[in-house]
Amino acid sequence: MSDDNKVYVKVSEHGPYLIYGSPPCIQRIIERDGDERSRTYRDGKEFELSDPAALCRCGASQNKPFCDGSHKNADVDLKETASFEPMLDGAEITAGPVDDLADNESLCIHAGFCSADGSAWNLVTEAGDEAQLNLRSMTNHCPGGRIVLVDSETGAEVDQPLDLRVEIVEDPQADHTSSAIRLTGGIEVISASGRSYQVREREALCRCGASSNKPFCDGSHYEVGFDDGLMG
Ligand code: FES
């Protein structure tokens, strides 16, 4: 179980995410280039989180990203279905001359960073500085941690450390769609049953209510046209 001062997320059974520890919370907006390839994020609004703060996970709140109690009347199944196994257990490995690339497709949220400069699966096989730099940028930006570099000798994840915070992701160039809640810096997520998911540097939580991999996002927000109304 978590300490009192620690930042962590508790999933409530048919309700919001409870965020403990008052981490920084900021809107992060995906920036796509002229070919609609995702390259980076820019910062948007900041949100102050109480301790705990309740963030909407059903998609129905009129006060997003916060919960306003709308889940009580929302026709949405918030049951958790995600695996508790470590990411690498369900990953395919592509070997490279520097590091290997682990890919666990169940964590994909379809944000498109992995194809910004060629595909990550091709770049990992190249030893050149430019390819390796682009590859690191892709894995670092991948919101849900579908792709991660692993040490080819030890098999350990070599994810770039990120600041600890909660990010409200928007993808306005993709039909004005809002995206997941991105957790960075290694924030523990505890299921409604009390069991913890693997703590990772990058995780993406569903906030539209449509994911088939709850509490994690699976990109369904694009299919349902989720719009949190925060982009005006
Ligand atoms: S936010 Fe619900 S599937 Fe992505």
Short mmCIF file of N, CA, C and O in Angstrom, two decimals, residues 108-186:
data_model
loop_
_atom_site.label_atom_id
_atom_site.label_comp_id
_atom_site.label_asym_id
_atom_site.label_seq_id
_atom_site.Cartn_x
_atom_site.Cartn_y
_atom_site.Cartn_z
N CYS A 108 -1.14 0.52 -26.83
CA CYS A 108 -1.16 1.55 -27.88
C CYS A 108 -2.38 2.45 -27.72
O CYS A 108 -3.49 1.97 -27.52
N ILE A 109 -2.16 3.77 -27.83
CA ILE A 109 -3.31 4.69 -27.80
C ILE A 109 -3.43 5.43 -29.14
O ILE A 109 -4.13 6.41 -29.26
N HIS A 110 -2.68 4.97 -30.14
CA HIS A 110 -2.78 5.47 -31.51
C HIS A 110 -2.47 6.96 -31.64
O HIS A 110 -3.09 7.65 -32.46
N ALA A 111 -1.52 7.45 -30.85
CA ALA A 111 -1.15 8.86 -30.94
C ALA A 111 -0.21 9.12 -32.11
O ALA A 111 -0.05 10.26 -32.53
N GLY A 112 0.44 8.09 -32.62
CA GLY A 112 1.20 8.23 -33.86
C GLY A 112 2.62 8.74 -33.75
O GLY A 112 3.24 9.05 -34.77
N PHE A 113 3.17 8.82 -32.54
CA PHE A 113 4.56 9.29 -32.42
C PHE A 113 5.57 8.28 -32.99
O PHE A 113 6.67 8.66 -33.37
N CYS A 114 5.21 7.02 -33.06
CA CYS A 114 6.18 5.98 -33.45
C CYS A 114 6.41 5.93 -34.95
O CYS A 114 7.21 5.12 -35.42
N SER A 115 5.75 6.81 -35.70
CA SER A 115 6.00 6.83 -37.14
C SER A 115 6.39 8.22 -37.62
O SER A 115 6.30 8.52 -38.81
N ALA A 116 6.85 9.07 -36.70
CA ALA A 116 7.15 10.46 -37.07
C ALA A 116 8.31 10.57 -38.06
O ALA A 116 8.25 11.35 -39.01
N ASP A 117 9.37 9.81 -37.86
CA ASP A 117 10.54 9.88 -38.75
C ASP A 117 10.91 8.47 -39.20
O ASP A 117 11.93 7.93 -38.82
N GLY A 118 10.06 7.87 -40.00
CA GLY A 118 10.25 6.46 -40.30
C GLY A 118 9.67 5.69 -39.14
O GLY A 118 9.21 6.28 -38.17
N SER A 119 9.69 4.39 -39.21
CA SER A 119 9.06 3.65 -38.12
C SER A 119 10.08 3.28 -37.05
O SER A 119 11.25 3.03 -37.32
N ALA A 120 9.63 3.28 -35.80
CA ALA A 120 10.52 2.94 -34.68
C ALA A 120 11.13 1.56 -34.88
O ALA A 120 12.28 1.32 -34.51
N TRP A 121 10.37 0.64 -35.50
CA TRP A 121 10.83 -0.74 -35.67
C TRP A 121 11.95 -0.81 -36.71
O TRP A 121 12.76 -1.73 -36.67
N ASN A 122 11.99 0.16 -37.64
CA ASN A 122 13.11 0.22 -38.58
C ASN A 122 14.29 0.95 -37.97
O ASN A 122 15.44 0.52 -38.09
N LEU A 123 13.99 2.06 -37.28
CA LEU A 123 15.09 2.86 -36.71
C LEU A 123 15.91 2.07 -35.70
O LEU A 123 17.12 2.27 -35.57
N VAL A 124 15.26 1.18 -34.95
CA VAL A 124 15.99 0.46 -33.90
C VAL A 124 17.08 -0.44 -34.50
O VAL A 124 18.04 -0.78 -33.81
N THR A 125 16.96 -0.76 -35.77
CA THR A 125 17.96 -1.64 -36.40
C THR A 125 19.14 -0.84 -36.95
O THR A 125 20.10 -1.41 -37.45
N GLU A 126 19.05 0.51 -36.86
CA GLU A 126 20.13 1.36 -37.39
C GLU A 126 21.01 1.88 -36.25
O GLU A 126 20.49 2.31 -35.21
N ALA A 127 22.33 1.92 -36.49
CA ALA A 127 23.25 2.35 -35.42
C ALA A 127 23.56 3.85 -35.46
O ALA A 127 24.11 4.39 -34.51
N GLY A 128 23.21 4.53 -36.55
CA GLY A 128 23.59 5.94 -36.72
C GLY A 128 22.99 6.84 -35.65
O GLY A 128 21.93 6.56 -35.10
N ASP A 129 23.71 7.97 -35.38
CA ASP A 129 23.27 8.90 -34.32
C ASP A 129 21.87 9.45 -34.59
O ASP A 129 21.06 9.56 -33.67
N GLU A 130 21.61 9.83 -35.84
CA GLU A 130 20.32 10.45 -36.14
C GLU A 130 19.17 9.47 -35.91
O GLU A 130 18.15 9.80 -35.30
N ALA A 131 19.37 8.23 -36.36
CA ALA A 131 18.33 7.21 -36.16
C ALA A 131 18.10 6.97 -34.67
O ALA A 131 16.96 6.89 -34.21
N GLN A 132 19.18 6.90 -33.91
CA GLN A 132 19.04 6.63 -32.48
C GLN A 132 18.37 7.80 -31.75
O GLN A 132 17.59 7.61 -30.83
N LEU A 133 18.71 9.02 -32.19
CA LEU A 133 18.10 10.21 -31.59
C LEU A 133 16.59 10.23 -31.86
O LEU A 133 15.78 10.48 -30.96
N ASN A 134 16.23 9.97 -33.11
CA ASN A 134 14.80 9.96 -33.47
C ASN A 134 14.06 8.85 -32.73
O ASN A 134 12.92 9.04 -32.28
N LEU A 135 14.72 7.71 -32.61
CA LEU A 135 14.10 6.59 -31.90
C LEU A 135 13.82 6.95 -30.44
O LEU A 135 12.74 6.68 -29.90
N ARG A 136 14.79 7.61 -29.81
CA ARG A 136 14.61 8.00 -28.40
C ARG A 136 13.50 9.05 -28.25
O ARG A 136 12.76 9.03 -27.28
N SER A 137 13.41 9.94 -29.21
CA SER A 137 12.34 10.92 -29.17
C SER A 137 10.98 10.22 -29.28
O SER A 137 10.03 10.55 -28.57
N MET A 138 10.88 9.24 -30.15
CA MET A 138 9.61 8.52 -30.32
C MET A 138 9.21 7.78 -29.06
O MET A 138 8.05 7.86 -28.63
N THR A 139 10.14 7.05 -28.47
CA THR A 139 9.78 6.27 -27.27
C THR A 139 9.43 7.21 -26.12
O THR A 139 8.53 6.95 -25.33
N ASN A 140 10.13 8.33 -26.04
CA ASN A 140 9.88 9.30 -24.97
C ASN A 140 8.50 9.93 -25.10
O ASN A 140 7.82 10.18 -24.10
N HIS A 141 8.06 10.18 -26.33
CA HIS A 141 6.77 10.83 -26.54
C HIS A 141 5.59 9.86 -26.54
O HIS A 141 4.45 10.28 -26.32
N CYS A 142 5.83 8.60 -26.80
CA CYS A 142 4.75 7.60 -26.85
C CYS A 142 3.96 7.68 -25.53
O CYS A 142 4.49 7.40 -24.47
N PRO A 143 2.67 8.09 -25.60
CA PRO A 143 1.96 8.40 -24.35
C PRO A 143 1.75 7.21 -23.43
O PRO A 143 1.90 7.31 -22.22
N GLY A 144 1.39 6.08 -24.01
CA GLY A 144 1.02 4.94 -23.17
C GLY A 144 2.14 3.97 -22.88
O GLY A 144 1.94 2.97 -22.20
N GLY A 145 3.32 4.25 -23.41
CA GLY A 145 4.44 3.33 -23.17
C GLY A 145 4.31 2.02 -23.92
O GLY A 145 4.82 1.00 -23.48
N ARG A 146 3.64 2.06 -25.08
CA ARG A 146 3.59 0.83 -25.90
C ARG A 146 4.98 0.39 -26.31
O ARG A 146 5.30 -0.79 -26.33
N ILE A 147 5.81 1.37 -26.71
CA ILE A 147 7.18 1.03 -27.10
C ILE A 147 8.15 1.56 -26.06
O ILE A 147 7.99 2.66 -25.53
N VAL A 148 9.14 0.75 -25.78
CA VAL A 148 10.16 1.14 -24.81
C VAL A 148 11.48 0.47 -25.22
O VAL A 148 11.48 -0.63 -25.77
N LEU A 149 12.57 1.18 -24.98
CA LEU A 149 13.87 0.59 -25.28
C LEU A 149 14.28 -0.31 -24.13
O LEU A 149 14.02 0.00 -22.96
N VAL A 150 14.93 -1.42 -24.47
CA VAL A 150 15.42 -2.31 -23.42
C VAL A 150 16.89 -2.62 -23.68
O VAL A 150 17.33 -2.72 -24.82
N ASP A 151 17.61 -2.75 -22.59
CA ASP A 151 19.03 -3.11 -22.67
C ASP A 151 19.14 -4.52 -23.25
O ASP A 151 18.55 -5.46 -22.72
N SER A 152 19.89 -4.64 -24.35
CA SER A 152 19.93 -5.94 -25.04
C SER A 152 20.63 -7.01 -24.21
O SER A 152 20.42 -8.20 -24.42
N GLU A 153 21.46 -6.60 -23.25
CA GLU A 153 22.14 -7.62 -22.43
C GLU A 153 21.33 -8.01 -21.21
O GLU A 153 21.19 -9.19 -20.89
N THR A 154 20.78 -7.00 -20.52
CA THR A 154 20.07 -7.32 -19.28
C THR A 154 18.56 -7.51 -19.49
O THR A 154 17.88 -8.09 -18.65
N GLY A 155 18.04 -6.97 -20.60
CA GLY A 155 16.60 -7.05 -20.84
C GLY A 155 15.81 -6.04 -20.02
O GLY A 155 14.58 -6.05 -20.04
N ALA A 156 16.51 -5.14 -19.31
CA ALA A 156 15.82 -4.15 -18.47
C ALA A 156 15.36 -2.96 -19.31
O ALA A 156 16.02 -2.58 -20.29
N GLU A 157 14.22 -2.37 -18.92
CA GLU A 157 13.74 -1.18 -19.61
C GLU A 157 14.73 -0.03 -19.39
O GLU A 157 15.25 0.15 -18.30
N VAL A 158 14.99 0.76 -20.44
CA VAL A 158 15.88 1.91 -20.32
C VAL A 158 15.12 3.19 -20.70
O VAL A 158 15.58 3.99 -21.48
N ASP A 159 13.95 3.32 -20.12
CA ASP A 159 13.09 4.47 -20.39
C ASP A 159 13.75 5.75 -19.88
O ASP A 159 14.35 5.76 -18.81
N GLN A 160 13.61 6.83 -20.64
CA GLN A 160 14.13 8.13 -20.20
C GLN A 160 13.30 8.65 -19.03
O GLN A 160 12.07 8.68 -19.10
N PRO A 161 13.97 9.08 -17.93
CA PRO A 161 13.19 9.59 -16.79
C PRO A 161 12.43 10.85 -17.16
O PRO A 161 12.95 11.74 -17.82
N LEU A 162 11.17 10.93 -16.74
CA LEU A 162 10.33 12.10 -17.00
C LEU A 162 9.92 12.72 -15.68
O LEU A 162 9.90 12.05 -14.65
N ASP A 163 9.56 14.00 -15.71
CA ASP A 163 9.05 14.66 -14.50
C ASP A 163 7.78 13.98 -14.03
O ASP A 163 6.96 13.55 -14.85
N LEU A 164 7.61 13.95 -12.72
CA LEU A 164 6.41 13.33 -12.16
C LEU A 164 5.24 14.31 -12.31
O LEU A 164 5.26 15.40 -11.72
N ARG A 165 4.26 13.93 -13.09
CA ARG A 165 3.08 14.79 -13.24
C ARG A 165 1.94 14.08 -13.94
O ARG A 165 2.12 13.00 -14.52
N VAL A 166 0.80 14.73 -13.90
CA VAL A 166 -0.41 14.24 -14.55
C VAL A 166 -0.69 15.15 -15.73
O VAL A 166 -0.75 16.38 -15.56
N GLU A 167 -0.82 14.57 -16.91
CA GLU A 167 -1.03 15.37 -18.11
C GLU A 167 -2.40 15.06 -18.74
O GLU A 167 -2.76 13.89 -18.90
N ILE A 168 -3.10 16.12 -19.05
CA ILE A 168 -4.41 15.99 -19.72
C ILE A 168 -4.13 16.17 -21.22
O ILE A 168 -3.86 17.28 -21.67
N VAL A 169 -4.17 15.08 -21.97
CA VAL A 169 -3.69 15.12 -23.36
C VAL A 169 -4.83 15.47 -24.31
O VAL A 169 -5.95 14.98 -24.18
N GLU A 170 -4.47 16.34 -25.26
CA GLU A 170 -5.42 16.76 -26.31
C GLU A 170 -4.78 16.48 -27.67
O GLU A 170 -3.56 16.59 -27.82
N ASP A 171 -5.61 16.14 -28.64
CA ASP A 171 -5.11 15.91 -30.00
C ASP A 171 -6.01 16.66 -30.99
O ASP A 171 -6.70 16.05 -31.80
N PRO A 172 -6.01 18.01 -30.92
CA PRO A 172 -7.00 18.78 -31.69
C PRO A 172 -6.85 18.66 -33.20
O PRO A 172 -7.83 18.87 -33.93
N GLN A 173 -5.64 18.31 -33.68
CA GLN A 173 -5.48 18.19 -35.14
C GLN A 173 -6.08 16.88 -35.67
O GLN A 173 -6.17 16.70 -36.87
N ALA A 174 -6.45 15.99 -34.76
CA ALA A 174 -7.13 14.76 -35.16
C ALA A 174 -8.62 14.94 -34.89
O ALA A 174 -9.16 14.44 -33.89
N ASP A 175 -9.28 15.70 -35.74
CA ASP A 175 -10.73 15.94 -35.62
C ASP A 175 -11.14 16.46 -34.25
O ASP A 175 -12.14 16.02 -33.68
N HIS A 176 -10.34 17.38 -33.71
CA HIS A 176 -10.68 18.03 -32.42
C HIS A 176 -10.88 17.02 -31.30
O HIS A 176 -11.75 17.19 -30.45
N THR A 177 -10.09 15.98 -31.31
CA THR A 177 -10.28 14.92 -30.33
C THR A 177 -9.45 15.19 -29.08
O THR A 177 -8.34 15.68 -29.15
N SER A 178 -10.03 14.83 -27.94
CA SER A 178 -9.28 14.83 -26.68
C SER A 178 -8.76 13.42 -26.45
O SER A 178 -9.39 12.45 -26.86
N SER A 179 -7.65 13.34 -25.76
CA SER A 179 -7.00 12.04 -25.57
C SER A 179 -6.97 11.67 -24.08
O SER A 179 -7.78 12.16 -23.29
N ALA A 180 -6.01 10.85 -23.72
CA ALA A 180 -5.97 10.21 -22.40
C ALA A 180 -5.45 11.13 -21.29
O ALA A 180 -5.08 12.27 -21.52
N ILE A 181 -5.42 10.59 -20.09
CA ILE A 181 -4.65 11.19 -18.98
C ILE A 181 -3.30 10.49 -19.00
O ILE A 181 -3.23 9.26 -18.85
N ARG A 182 -2.26 11.25 -19.23
CA ARG A 182 -0.93 10.66 -19.27
C ARG A 182 -0.25 10.86 -17.92
O ARG A 182 -0.20 11.99 -17.41
N LEU A 183 0.25 9.77 -17.36
CA LEU A 183 0.98 9.85 -16.10
C LEU A 183 2.45 9.69 -16.42
O LEU A 183 2.84 8.75 -17.12
N THR A 184 3.28 10.60 -15.93
CA THR A 184 4.72 10.48 -16.20
C THR A 184 5.50 10.47 -14.90
O THR A 184 5.06 10.99 -13.88
N GLY A 185 6.67 9.86 -14.97
CA GLY A 185 7.58 9.89 -13.82
C GLY A 185 7.42 8.71 -12.87
O GLY A 185 8.06 8.68 -11.82
N GLY A 186 6.59 7.73 -13.22
CA GLY A 186 6.47 6.55 -12.36
C GLY A 186 5.42 6.71 -11.27
O GLY A 186 5.74 6.72 -10.09
#
